[in-house]
Every structure is written in structure tokens, then in C-alpha cells.
mmCIF file of C-alpha atoms (C1' of nucleotides) and ligand atoms in Angstrom:
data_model
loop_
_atom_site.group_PDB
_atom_site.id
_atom_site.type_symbol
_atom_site.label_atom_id
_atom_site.label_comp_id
_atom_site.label_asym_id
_atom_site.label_seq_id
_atom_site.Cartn_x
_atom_site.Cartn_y
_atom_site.Cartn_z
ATOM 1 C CA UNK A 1 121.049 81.751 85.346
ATOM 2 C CA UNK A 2 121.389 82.918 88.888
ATOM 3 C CA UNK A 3 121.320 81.638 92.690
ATOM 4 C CA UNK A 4 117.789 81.557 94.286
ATOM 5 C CA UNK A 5 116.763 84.538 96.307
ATOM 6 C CA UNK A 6 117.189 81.944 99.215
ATOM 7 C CA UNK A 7 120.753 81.077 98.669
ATOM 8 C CA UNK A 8 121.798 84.303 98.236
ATOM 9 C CA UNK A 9 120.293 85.651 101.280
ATOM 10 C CA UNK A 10 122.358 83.216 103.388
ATOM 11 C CA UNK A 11 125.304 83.959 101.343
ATOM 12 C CA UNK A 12 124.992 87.672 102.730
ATOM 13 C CA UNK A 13 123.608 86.730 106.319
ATOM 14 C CA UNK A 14 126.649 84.729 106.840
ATOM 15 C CA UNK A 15 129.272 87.125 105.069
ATOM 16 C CA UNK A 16 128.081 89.790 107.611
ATOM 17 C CA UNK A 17 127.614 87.469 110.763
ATOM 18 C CA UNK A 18 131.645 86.426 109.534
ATOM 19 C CA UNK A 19 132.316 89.817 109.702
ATOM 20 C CA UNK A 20 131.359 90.683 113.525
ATOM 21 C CA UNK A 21 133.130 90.350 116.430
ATOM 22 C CA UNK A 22 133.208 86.621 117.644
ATOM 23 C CA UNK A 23 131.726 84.793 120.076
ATOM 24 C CA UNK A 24 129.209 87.481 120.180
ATOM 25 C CA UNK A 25 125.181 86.829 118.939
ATOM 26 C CA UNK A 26 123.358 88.509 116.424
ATOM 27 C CA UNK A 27 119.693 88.339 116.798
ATOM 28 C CA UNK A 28 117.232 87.949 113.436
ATOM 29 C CA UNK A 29 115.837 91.736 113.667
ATOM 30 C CA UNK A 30 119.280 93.263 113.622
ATOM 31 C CA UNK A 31 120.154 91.288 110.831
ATOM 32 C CA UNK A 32 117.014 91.644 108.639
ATOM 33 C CA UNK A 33 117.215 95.567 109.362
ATOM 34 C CA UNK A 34 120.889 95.578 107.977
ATOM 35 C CA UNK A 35 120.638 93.352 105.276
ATOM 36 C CA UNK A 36 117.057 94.048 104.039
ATOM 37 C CA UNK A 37 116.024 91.128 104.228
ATOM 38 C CA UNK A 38 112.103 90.121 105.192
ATOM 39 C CA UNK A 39 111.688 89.443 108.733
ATOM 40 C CA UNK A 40 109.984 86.628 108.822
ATOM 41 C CA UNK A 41 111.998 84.802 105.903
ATOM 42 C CA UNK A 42 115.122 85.403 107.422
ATOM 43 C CA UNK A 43 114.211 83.595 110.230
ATOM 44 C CA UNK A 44 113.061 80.914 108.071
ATOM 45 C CA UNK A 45 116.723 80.754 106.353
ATOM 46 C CA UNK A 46 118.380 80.700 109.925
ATOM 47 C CA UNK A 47 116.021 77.911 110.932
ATOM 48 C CA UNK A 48 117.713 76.110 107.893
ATOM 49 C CA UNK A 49 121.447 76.482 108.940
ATOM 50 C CA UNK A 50 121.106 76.392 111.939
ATOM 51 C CA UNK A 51 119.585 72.452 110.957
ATOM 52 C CA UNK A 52 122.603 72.118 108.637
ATOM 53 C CA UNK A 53 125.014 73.162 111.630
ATOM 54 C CA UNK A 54 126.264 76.109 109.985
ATOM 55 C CA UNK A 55 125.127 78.468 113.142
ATOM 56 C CA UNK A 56 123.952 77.965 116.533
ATOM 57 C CA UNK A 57 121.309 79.135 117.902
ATOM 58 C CA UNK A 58 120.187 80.480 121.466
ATOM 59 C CA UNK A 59 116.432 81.038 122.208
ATOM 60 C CA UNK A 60 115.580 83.780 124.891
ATOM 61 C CA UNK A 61 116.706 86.879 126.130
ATOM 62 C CA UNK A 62 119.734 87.517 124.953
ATOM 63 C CA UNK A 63 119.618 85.205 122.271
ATOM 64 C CA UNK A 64 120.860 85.006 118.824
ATOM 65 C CA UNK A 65 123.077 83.633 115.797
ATOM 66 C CA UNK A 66 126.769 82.567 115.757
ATOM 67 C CA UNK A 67 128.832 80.878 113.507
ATOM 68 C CA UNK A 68 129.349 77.172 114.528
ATOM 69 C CA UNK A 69 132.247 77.010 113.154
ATOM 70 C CA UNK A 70 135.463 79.680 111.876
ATOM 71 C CA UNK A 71 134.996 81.417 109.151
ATOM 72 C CA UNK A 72 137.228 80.506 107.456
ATOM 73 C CA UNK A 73 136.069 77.240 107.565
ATOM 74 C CA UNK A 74 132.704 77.854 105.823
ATOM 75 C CA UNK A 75 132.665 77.977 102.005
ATOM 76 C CA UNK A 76 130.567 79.636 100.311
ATOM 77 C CA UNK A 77 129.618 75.287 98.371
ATOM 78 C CA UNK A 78 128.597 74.355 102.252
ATOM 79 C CA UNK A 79 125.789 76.971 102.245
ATOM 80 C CA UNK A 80 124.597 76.280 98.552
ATOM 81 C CA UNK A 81 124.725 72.757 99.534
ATOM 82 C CA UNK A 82 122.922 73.658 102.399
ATOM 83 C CA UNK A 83 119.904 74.776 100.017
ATOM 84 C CA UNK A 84 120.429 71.833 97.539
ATOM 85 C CA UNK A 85 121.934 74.195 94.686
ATOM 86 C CA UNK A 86 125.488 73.236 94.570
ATOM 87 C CA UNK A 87 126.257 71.988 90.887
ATOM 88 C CA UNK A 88 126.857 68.846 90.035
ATOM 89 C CA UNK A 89 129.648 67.345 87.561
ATOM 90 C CA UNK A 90 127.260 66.150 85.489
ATOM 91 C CA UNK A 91 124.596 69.206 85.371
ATOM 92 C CA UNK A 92 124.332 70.154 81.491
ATOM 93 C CA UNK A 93 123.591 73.420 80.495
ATOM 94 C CA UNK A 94 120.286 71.748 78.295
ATOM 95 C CA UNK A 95 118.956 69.955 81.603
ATOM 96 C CA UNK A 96 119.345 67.062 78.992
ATOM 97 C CA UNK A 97 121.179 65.545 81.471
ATOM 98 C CA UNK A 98 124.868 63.140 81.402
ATOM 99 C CA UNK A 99 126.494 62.518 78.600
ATOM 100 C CA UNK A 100 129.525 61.768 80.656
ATOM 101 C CA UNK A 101 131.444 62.585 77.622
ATOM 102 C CA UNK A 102 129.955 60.093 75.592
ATOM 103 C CA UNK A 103 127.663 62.280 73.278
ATOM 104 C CA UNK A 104 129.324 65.701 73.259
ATOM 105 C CA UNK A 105 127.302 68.528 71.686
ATOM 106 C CA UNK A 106 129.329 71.960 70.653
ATOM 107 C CA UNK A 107 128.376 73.433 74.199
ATOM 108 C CA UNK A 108 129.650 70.368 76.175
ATOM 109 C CA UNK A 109 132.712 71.267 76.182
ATOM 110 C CA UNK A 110 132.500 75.551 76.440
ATOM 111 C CA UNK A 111 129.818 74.553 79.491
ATOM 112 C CA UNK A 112 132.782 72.493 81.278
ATOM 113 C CA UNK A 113 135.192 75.429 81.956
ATOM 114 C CA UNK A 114 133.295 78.391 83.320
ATOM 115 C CA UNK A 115 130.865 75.429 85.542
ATOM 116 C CA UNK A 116 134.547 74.050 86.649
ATOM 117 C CA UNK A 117 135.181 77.732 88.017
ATOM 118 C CA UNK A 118 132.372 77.965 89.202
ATOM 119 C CA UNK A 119 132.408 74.782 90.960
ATOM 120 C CA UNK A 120 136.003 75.808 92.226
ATOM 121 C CA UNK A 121 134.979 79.411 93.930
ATOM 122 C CA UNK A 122 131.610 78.043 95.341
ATOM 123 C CA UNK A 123 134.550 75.185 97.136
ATOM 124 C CA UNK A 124 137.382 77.481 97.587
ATOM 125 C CA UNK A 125 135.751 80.715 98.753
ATOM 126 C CA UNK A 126 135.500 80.947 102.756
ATOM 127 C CA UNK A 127 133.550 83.411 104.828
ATOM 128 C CA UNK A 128 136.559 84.698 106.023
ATOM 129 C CA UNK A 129 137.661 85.396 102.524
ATOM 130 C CA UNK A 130 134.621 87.741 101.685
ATOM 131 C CA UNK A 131 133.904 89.111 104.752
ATOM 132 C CA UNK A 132 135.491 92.451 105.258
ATOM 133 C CA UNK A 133 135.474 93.764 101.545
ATOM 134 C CA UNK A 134 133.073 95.326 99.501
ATOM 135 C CA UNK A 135 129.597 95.756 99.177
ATOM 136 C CA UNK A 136 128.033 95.420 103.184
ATOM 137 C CA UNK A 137 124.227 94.711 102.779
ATOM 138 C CA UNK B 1 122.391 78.105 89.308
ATOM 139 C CA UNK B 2 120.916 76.598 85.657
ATOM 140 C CA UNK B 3 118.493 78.112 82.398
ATOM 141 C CA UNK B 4 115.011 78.143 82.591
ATOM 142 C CA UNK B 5 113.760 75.187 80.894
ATOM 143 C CA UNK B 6 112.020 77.669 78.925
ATOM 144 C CA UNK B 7 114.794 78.577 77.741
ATOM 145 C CA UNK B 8 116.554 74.896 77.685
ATOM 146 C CA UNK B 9 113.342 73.894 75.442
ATOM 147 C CA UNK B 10 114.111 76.473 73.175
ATOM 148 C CA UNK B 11 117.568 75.736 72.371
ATOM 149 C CA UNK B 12 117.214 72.188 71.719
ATOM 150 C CA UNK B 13 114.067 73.110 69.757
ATOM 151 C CA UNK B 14 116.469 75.225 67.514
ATOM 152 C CA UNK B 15 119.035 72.904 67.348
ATOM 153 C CA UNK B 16 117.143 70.206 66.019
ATOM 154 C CA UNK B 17 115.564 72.523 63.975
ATOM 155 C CA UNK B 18 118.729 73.603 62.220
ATOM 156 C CA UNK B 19 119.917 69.791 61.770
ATOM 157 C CA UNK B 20 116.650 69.008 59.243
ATOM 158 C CA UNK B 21 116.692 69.580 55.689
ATOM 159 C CA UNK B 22 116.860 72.772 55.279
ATOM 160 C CA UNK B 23 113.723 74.855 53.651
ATOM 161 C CA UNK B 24 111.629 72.305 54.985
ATOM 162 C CA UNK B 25 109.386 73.106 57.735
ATOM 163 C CA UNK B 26 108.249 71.197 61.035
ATOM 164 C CA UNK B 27 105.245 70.865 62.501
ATOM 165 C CA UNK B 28 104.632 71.211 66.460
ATOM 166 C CA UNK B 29 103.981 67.591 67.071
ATOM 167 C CA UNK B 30 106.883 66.250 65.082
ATOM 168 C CA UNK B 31 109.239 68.366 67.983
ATOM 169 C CA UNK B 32 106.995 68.230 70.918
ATOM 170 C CA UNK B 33 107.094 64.155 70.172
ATOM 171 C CA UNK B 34 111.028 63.576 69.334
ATOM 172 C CA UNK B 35 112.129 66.259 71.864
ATOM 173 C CA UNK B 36 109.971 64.827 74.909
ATOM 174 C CA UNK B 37 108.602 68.678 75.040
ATOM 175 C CA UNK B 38 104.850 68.834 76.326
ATOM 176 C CA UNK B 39 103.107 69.654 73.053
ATOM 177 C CA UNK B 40 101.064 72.730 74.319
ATOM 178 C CA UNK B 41 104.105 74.386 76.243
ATOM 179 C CA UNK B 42 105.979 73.507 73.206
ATOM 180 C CA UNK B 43 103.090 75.359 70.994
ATOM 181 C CA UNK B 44 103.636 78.115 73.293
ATOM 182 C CA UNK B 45 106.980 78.492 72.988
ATOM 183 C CA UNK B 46 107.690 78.479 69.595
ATOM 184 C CA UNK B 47 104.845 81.178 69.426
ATOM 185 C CA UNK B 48 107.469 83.445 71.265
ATOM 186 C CA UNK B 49 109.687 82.301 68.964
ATOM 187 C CA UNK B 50 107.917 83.136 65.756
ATOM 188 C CA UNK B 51 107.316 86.778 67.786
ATOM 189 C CA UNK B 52 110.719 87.668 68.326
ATOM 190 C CA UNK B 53 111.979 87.144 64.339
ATOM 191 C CA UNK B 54 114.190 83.474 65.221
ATOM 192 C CA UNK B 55 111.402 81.542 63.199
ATOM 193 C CA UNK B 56 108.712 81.413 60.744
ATOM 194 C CA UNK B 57 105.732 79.949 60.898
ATOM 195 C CA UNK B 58 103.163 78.580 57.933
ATOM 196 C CA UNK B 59 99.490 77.559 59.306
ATOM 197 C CA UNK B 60 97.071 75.725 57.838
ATOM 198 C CA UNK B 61 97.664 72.048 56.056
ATOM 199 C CA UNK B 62 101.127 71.640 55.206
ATOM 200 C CA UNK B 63 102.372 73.975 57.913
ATOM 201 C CA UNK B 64 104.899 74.393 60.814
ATOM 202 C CA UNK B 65 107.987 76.337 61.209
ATOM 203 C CA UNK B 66 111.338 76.737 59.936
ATOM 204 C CA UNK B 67 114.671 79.026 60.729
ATOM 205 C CA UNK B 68 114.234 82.313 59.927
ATOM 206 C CA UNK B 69 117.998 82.745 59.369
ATOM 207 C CA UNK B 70 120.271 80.914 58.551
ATOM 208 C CA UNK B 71 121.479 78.383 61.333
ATOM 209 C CA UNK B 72 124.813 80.131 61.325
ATOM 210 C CA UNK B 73 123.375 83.467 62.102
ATOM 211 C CA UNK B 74 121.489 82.270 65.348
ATOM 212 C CA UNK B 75 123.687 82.140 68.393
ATOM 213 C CA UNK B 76 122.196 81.081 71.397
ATOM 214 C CA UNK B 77 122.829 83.893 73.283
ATOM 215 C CA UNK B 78 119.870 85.603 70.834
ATOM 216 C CA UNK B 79 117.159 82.857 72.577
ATOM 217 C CA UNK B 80 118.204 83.596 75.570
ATOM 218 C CA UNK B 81 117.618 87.149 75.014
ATOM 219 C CA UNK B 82 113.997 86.107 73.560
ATOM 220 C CA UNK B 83 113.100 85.134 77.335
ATOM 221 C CA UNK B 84 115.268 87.901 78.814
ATOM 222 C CA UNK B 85 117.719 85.200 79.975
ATOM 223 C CA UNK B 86 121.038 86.771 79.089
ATOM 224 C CA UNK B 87 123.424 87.582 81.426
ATOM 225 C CA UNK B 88 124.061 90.596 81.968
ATOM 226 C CA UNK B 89 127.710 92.763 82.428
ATOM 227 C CA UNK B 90 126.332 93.953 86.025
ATOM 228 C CA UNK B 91 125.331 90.788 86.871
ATOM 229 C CA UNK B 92 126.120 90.017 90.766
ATOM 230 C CA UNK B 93 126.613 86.483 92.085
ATOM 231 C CA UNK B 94 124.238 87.755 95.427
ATOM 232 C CA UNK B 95 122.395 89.498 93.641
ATOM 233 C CA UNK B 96 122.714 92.458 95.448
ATOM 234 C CA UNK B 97 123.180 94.735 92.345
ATOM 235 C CA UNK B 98 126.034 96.849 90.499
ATOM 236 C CA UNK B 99 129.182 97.684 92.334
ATOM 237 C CA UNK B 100 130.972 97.919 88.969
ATOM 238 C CA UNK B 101 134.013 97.658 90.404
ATOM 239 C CA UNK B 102 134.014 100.809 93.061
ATOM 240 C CA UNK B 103 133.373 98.145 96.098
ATOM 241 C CA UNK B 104 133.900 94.827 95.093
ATOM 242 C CA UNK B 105 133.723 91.896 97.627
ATOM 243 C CA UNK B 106 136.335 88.953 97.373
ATOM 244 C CA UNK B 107 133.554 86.814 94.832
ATOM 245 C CA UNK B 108 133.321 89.776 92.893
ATOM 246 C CA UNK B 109 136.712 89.242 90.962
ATOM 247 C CA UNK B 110 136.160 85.378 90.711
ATOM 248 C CA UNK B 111 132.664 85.786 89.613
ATOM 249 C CA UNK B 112 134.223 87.713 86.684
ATOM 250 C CA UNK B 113 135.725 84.880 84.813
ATOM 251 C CA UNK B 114 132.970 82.597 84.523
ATOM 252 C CA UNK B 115 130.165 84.662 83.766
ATOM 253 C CA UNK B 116 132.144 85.911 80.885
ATOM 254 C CA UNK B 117 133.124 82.627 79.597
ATOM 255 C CA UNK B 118 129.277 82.157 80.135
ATOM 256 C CA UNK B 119 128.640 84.894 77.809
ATOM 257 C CA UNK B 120 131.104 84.505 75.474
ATOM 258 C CA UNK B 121 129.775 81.101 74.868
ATOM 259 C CA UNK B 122 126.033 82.253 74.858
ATOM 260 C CA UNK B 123 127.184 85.056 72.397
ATOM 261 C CA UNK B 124 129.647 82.999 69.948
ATOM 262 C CA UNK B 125 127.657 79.554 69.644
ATOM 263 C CA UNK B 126 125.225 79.175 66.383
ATOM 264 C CA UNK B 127 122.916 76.399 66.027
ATOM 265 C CA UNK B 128 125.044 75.465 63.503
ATOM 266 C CA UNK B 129 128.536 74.740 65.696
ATOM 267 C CA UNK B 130 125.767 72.667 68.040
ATOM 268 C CA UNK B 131 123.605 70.522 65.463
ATOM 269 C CA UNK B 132 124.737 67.524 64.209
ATOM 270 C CA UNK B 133 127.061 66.691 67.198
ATOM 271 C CA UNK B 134 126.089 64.954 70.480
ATOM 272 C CA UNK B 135 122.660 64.223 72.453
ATOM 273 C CA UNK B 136 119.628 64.319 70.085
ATOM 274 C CA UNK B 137 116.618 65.455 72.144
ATOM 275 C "C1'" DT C 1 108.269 84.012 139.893
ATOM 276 C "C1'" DG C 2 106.991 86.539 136.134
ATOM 277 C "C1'" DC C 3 108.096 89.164 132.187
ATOM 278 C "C1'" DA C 4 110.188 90.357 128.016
ATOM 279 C "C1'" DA C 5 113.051 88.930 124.349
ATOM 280 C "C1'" DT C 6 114.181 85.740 121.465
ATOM 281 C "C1'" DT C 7 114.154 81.446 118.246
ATOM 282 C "C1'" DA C 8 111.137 77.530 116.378
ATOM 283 C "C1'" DC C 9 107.037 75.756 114.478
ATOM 284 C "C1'" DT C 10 102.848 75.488 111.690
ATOM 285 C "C1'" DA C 11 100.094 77.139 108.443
ATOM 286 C "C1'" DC C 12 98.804 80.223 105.272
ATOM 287 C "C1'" DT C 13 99.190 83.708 101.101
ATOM 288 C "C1'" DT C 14 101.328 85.506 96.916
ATOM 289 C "C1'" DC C 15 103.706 85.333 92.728
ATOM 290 C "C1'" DA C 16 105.866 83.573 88.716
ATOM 291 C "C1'" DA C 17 107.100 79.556 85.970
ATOM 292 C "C1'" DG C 18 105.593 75.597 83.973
ATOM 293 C "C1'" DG C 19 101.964 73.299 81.922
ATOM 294 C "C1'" DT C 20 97.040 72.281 80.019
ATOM 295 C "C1'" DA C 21 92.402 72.846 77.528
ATOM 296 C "C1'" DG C 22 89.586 74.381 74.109
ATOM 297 C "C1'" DA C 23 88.221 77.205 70.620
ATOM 298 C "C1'" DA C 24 89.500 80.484 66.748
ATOM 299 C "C1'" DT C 25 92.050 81.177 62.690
ATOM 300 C "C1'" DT C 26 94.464 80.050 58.552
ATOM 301 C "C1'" DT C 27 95.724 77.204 54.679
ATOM 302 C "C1'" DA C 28 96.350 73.512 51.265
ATOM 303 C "C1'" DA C 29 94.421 69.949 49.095
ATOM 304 C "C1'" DA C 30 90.759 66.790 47.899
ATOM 305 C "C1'" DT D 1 83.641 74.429 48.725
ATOM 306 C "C1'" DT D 2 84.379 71.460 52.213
ATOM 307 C "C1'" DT D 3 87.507 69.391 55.223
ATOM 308 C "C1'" DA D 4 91.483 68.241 57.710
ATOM 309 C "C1'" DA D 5 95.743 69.848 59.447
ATOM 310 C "C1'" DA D 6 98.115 73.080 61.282
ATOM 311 C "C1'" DT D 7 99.285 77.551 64.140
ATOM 312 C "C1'" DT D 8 97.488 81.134 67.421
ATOM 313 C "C1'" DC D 9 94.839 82.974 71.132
ATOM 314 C "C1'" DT D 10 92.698 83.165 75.627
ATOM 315 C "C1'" DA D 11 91.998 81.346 79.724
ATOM 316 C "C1'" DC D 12 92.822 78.370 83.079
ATOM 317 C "C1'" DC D 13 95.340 74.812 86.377
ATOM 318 C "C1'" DT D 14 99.541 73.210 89.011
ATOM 319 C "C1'" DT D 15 103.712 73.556 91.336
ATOM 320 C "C1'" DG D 16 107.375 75.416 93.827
ATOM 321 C "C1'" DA D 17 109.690 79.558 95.598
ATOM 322 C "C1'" DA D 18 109.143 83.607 98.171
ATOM 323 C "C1'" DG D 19 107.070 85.814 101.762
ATOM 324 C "C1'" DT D 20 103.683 86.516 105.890
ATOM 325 C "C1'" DA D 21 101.114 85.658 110.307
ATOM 326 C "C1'" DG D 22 100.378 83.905 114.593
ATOM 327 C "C1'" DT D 23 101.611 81.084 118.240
ATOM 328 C "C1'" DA D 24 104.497 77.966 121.030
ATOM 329 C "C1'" DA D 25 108.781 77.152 123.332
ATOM 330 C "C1'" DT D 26 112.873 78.735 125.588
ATOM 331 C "C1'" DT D 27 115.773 81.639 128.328
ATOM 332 C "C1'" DG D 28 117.978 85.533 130.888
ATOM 333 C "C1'" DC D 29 116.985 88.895 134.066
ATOM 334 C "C1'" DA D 30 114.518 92.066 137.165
HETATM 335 S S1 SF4 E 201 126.635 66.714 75.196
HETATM 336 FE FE1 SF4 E 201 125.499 68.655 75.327
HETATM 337 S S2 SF4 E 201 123.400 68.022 75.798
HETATM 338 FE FE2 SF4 E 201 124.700 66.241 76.277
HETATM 339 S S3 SF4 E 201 125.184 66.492 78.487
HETATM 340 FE FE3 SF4 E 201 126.843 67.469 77.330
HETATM 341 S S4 SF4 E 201 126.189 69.635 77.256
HETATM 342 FE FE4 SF4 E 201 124.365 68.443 77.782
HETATM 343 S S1 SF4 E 202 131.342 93.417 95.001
HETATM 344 FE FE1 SF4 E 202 130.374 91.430 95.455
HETATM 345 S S2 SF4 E 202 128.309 92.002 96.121
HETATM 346 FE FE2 SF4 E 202 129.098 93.794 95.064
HETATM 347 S S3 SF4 E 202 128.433 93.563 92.896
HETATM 348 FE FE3 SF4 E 202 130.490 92.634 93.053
HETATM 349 S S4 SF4 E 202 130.043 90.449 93.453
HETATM 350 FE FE4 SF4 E 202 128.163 91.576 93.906
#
DNA sequence: TGCAATTACTACTTCAAGGTAGAATTTAAA
DNA sequence: TTTAAATTCTACCTTGAAGTAGTAATTGCA
């Protein structure tokens, strides 16, 4: 019952590339060293967004990461989505699959409020919003 | 972002274990067949099962398995822990670790609210609030 | 121009979860 | 006592996620 090691390593990448001066690149080393994150797989995540137009890219000297867009227009549900592990309405906590409501079982309806908030900070919560405040790795 | 379906297997298993007649026992192929559950992983499972005190098991002719309690006195939460699936108070949503509060990052609050509802669920449903109601697989 | 720094690509390895196969063990009943 | 039905054990296979390695492509700068 937790995000992939994947997701959440983008989670933190972008937190911390929110929280840096703008318009400015951050290449992969400096943030695998700061975030402890593998090398290699790191660059494999960035790869990722930068498909998904999350961050831009520039090869070379010089090079690096940046945000493609403000941070406080990335939520946290773009970069899960960006991994395929958003959740869905009509993900059941059995993997039964969609009663829709139809068929409720006793955890139907306790599953429906904590996935709703769920649902709601994964769409509501913006870069901007975390970066800045607590943990930084 | 869901259960194991380990641990998915094992609740229905339970479930439809504590809507039979009770102090009669079922046999491995009866559930593998009606709850679409491969029959070895199924035979597997229920092994861990017997292991950890949730069910007893009778070999030979005549055998299979029944609720060790009463269906009341299971709650979900106690399968969970039987494939160290429970969620834990320290819990982070990046799985970075155990701030506890000292440092707390802006998903750190809204994180809260569900993952308690998630364990107050997992904690307070018994097979017995679940059977009988909704999808039967 | 040439070099060094950087991302991108391709392919592989490792690890754990999910799943399978077959034989050993136990038991009730014929 | 034999046999058939059942669980249990041990060992393996498969799949996908996590992680690694090496090389190609790109780019700024000396
Ligand atoms: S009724 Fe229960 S099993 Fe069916 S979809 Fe809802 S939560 Fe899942
Ligand atoms: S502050 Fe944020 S990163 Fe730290 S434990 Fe809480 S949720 Fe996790």
C-alpha cells in the first residue's frame, strides 16, 4: 500500500528542482548526489518526464533539468500519471474490480473516503505547495 | 498505490470463508475454483494462513480449512499483518522515512487523514461486517 | 576544431512477487 | 490395509520493477 520507488523518486526530484532558483539547470549528478538517488536510474526517471513534458532538457555542456512549466502548475496527480499510478474511480481495494455501486461489500464504502482524499491531494497538491517545507532529500 | 494481491487473495479467501456454514470446512479447490485464485498460489497462501493462527487446517480425506476464530474476531487489518502489509503510523507518502512531525513537508499533513481512515478501516472491519454483502469472488 | 560535459539510448543484471510442478505427508473411509 | 483425497513442502519458472553499464548524440566553450 505505497507509491513505487519510481514515483516517489520523481515526486522528490521535482519537489527539489521546484525549490531552486528558476530558469536555472540542474544537471542529473547534482541531483542524484542530493537526493540519493542511483545515478543511472535517475536519469532513467528524467528521460520519462522529460517525454511527458514535465521538464526540459538540454544536452551538452552546461546542460541540465528545468521545470517546463511553474510550479505551481505541476501536481503532484500529473507526475503519478506520468508513471501510470494515478487511481482510478473505480480501483477497489480487492482488485475485484467495479461494482460501480451496484454490489457494495462492507469495505466499498470505508474504501471511497480516504481513496477520495487521496485522489483530491494527488490533484490539488502543486510543486510549489511542497517545495520549501520539510524534509529536503 | 493498491494491496498486494497476496494480500487481496487473502481477504476474499476469508470472506468467503466466513459466509459458509459455519464448522464446516473447505477444501483448496472448492476456493481456488469459485474465487478465480490459481489453485497452487492459492495452496500457498492459505499455508501462511494456517501458520499465522487465522485458520485451521484438516488433511487427509475429508479435509480443508475453516476459521480459526470466529468471523467477528478477524479484522482485516490482522491479514494484512500476516504478509506484513499494514500500514504503519510512520508511514511516509515518498517514502523517505519518519519525520514524525519535527519537519513535515506540505503532503505530510494531508497524507495524515487518509492513511488513518486507511487504518482505521483495516483495523475495525471483521469478515463478518464484509460477508454476505456485495461482489462474491 | 576539438574537447569535455552533459543527456539519451540500448541492453543487460538483480531482486522480489506472483505463479507452477511434483512429490511427501496425513487422514478418513471403503 | 489399501486407497483416494486432501494439505504441506521443496524447488523451480515467469514477470515486472529496480538498478547498472556502456555507448551514442548533442552542445558550449577554450
Ligand atoms: S463492492 Fe467491494 S469488492 Fe466490489 S468493487 Fe466495491 S470494494 Fe470492491
Ligand atoms: S514531512 Fe513529508 S517527506 Fe517527511 S515524513 Fe512527512 S510526508 Fe514524508
Amino acid at each position: 500500500m505505497q507509491l513505487s520507488a519510481t514515483s516517489q523518486y520523481a515526486i522528490r526530484i521535482l519537489v527539489y528542482m521546484a525549490g531552486e532558483k528558476d530558469s536555472q539547470s540542474i544537471n542529473a549528478a547534482e541531483l542524484a548526489e542530493t537526493l540519493l538517488i542511483p545515478y543511472k536510474f535517475l536519469a532513467k526517471i528524467m528521460t520519462s518526464l522529460v517525454k511527458v513534458g514535465l521538464v526540459e532538457s538540454t544536452r551538452g555542456k552546461e546542460g541540465g533539468y528545468k521545470l517546463k512549466k511553474k510550479a505551481s502548475d505541476i501536481m503532484v496527480g500529473d507526475i503519478l500519471d506520468a508513471f501510470h499510478e494515478s487511481i482510478k474511480d473505480e480501483q477497489c481495494i480487492l482488485g475485484i474490480g467495479f461494482c460501480n455501486g451496484l454490489c457494495k461489500c462492507a469495505l466499498h464504502d470505508q474504501w471511497m473516503e480516504p481513496k477520495f482524499l487521496l485522489q483530491k491531494m494527488f490533484r490539488e497538491s502543486s510543486l510549489e505547495d511542497i517545495a520549501g517545507r520539510g524534509c529536503k532529500r
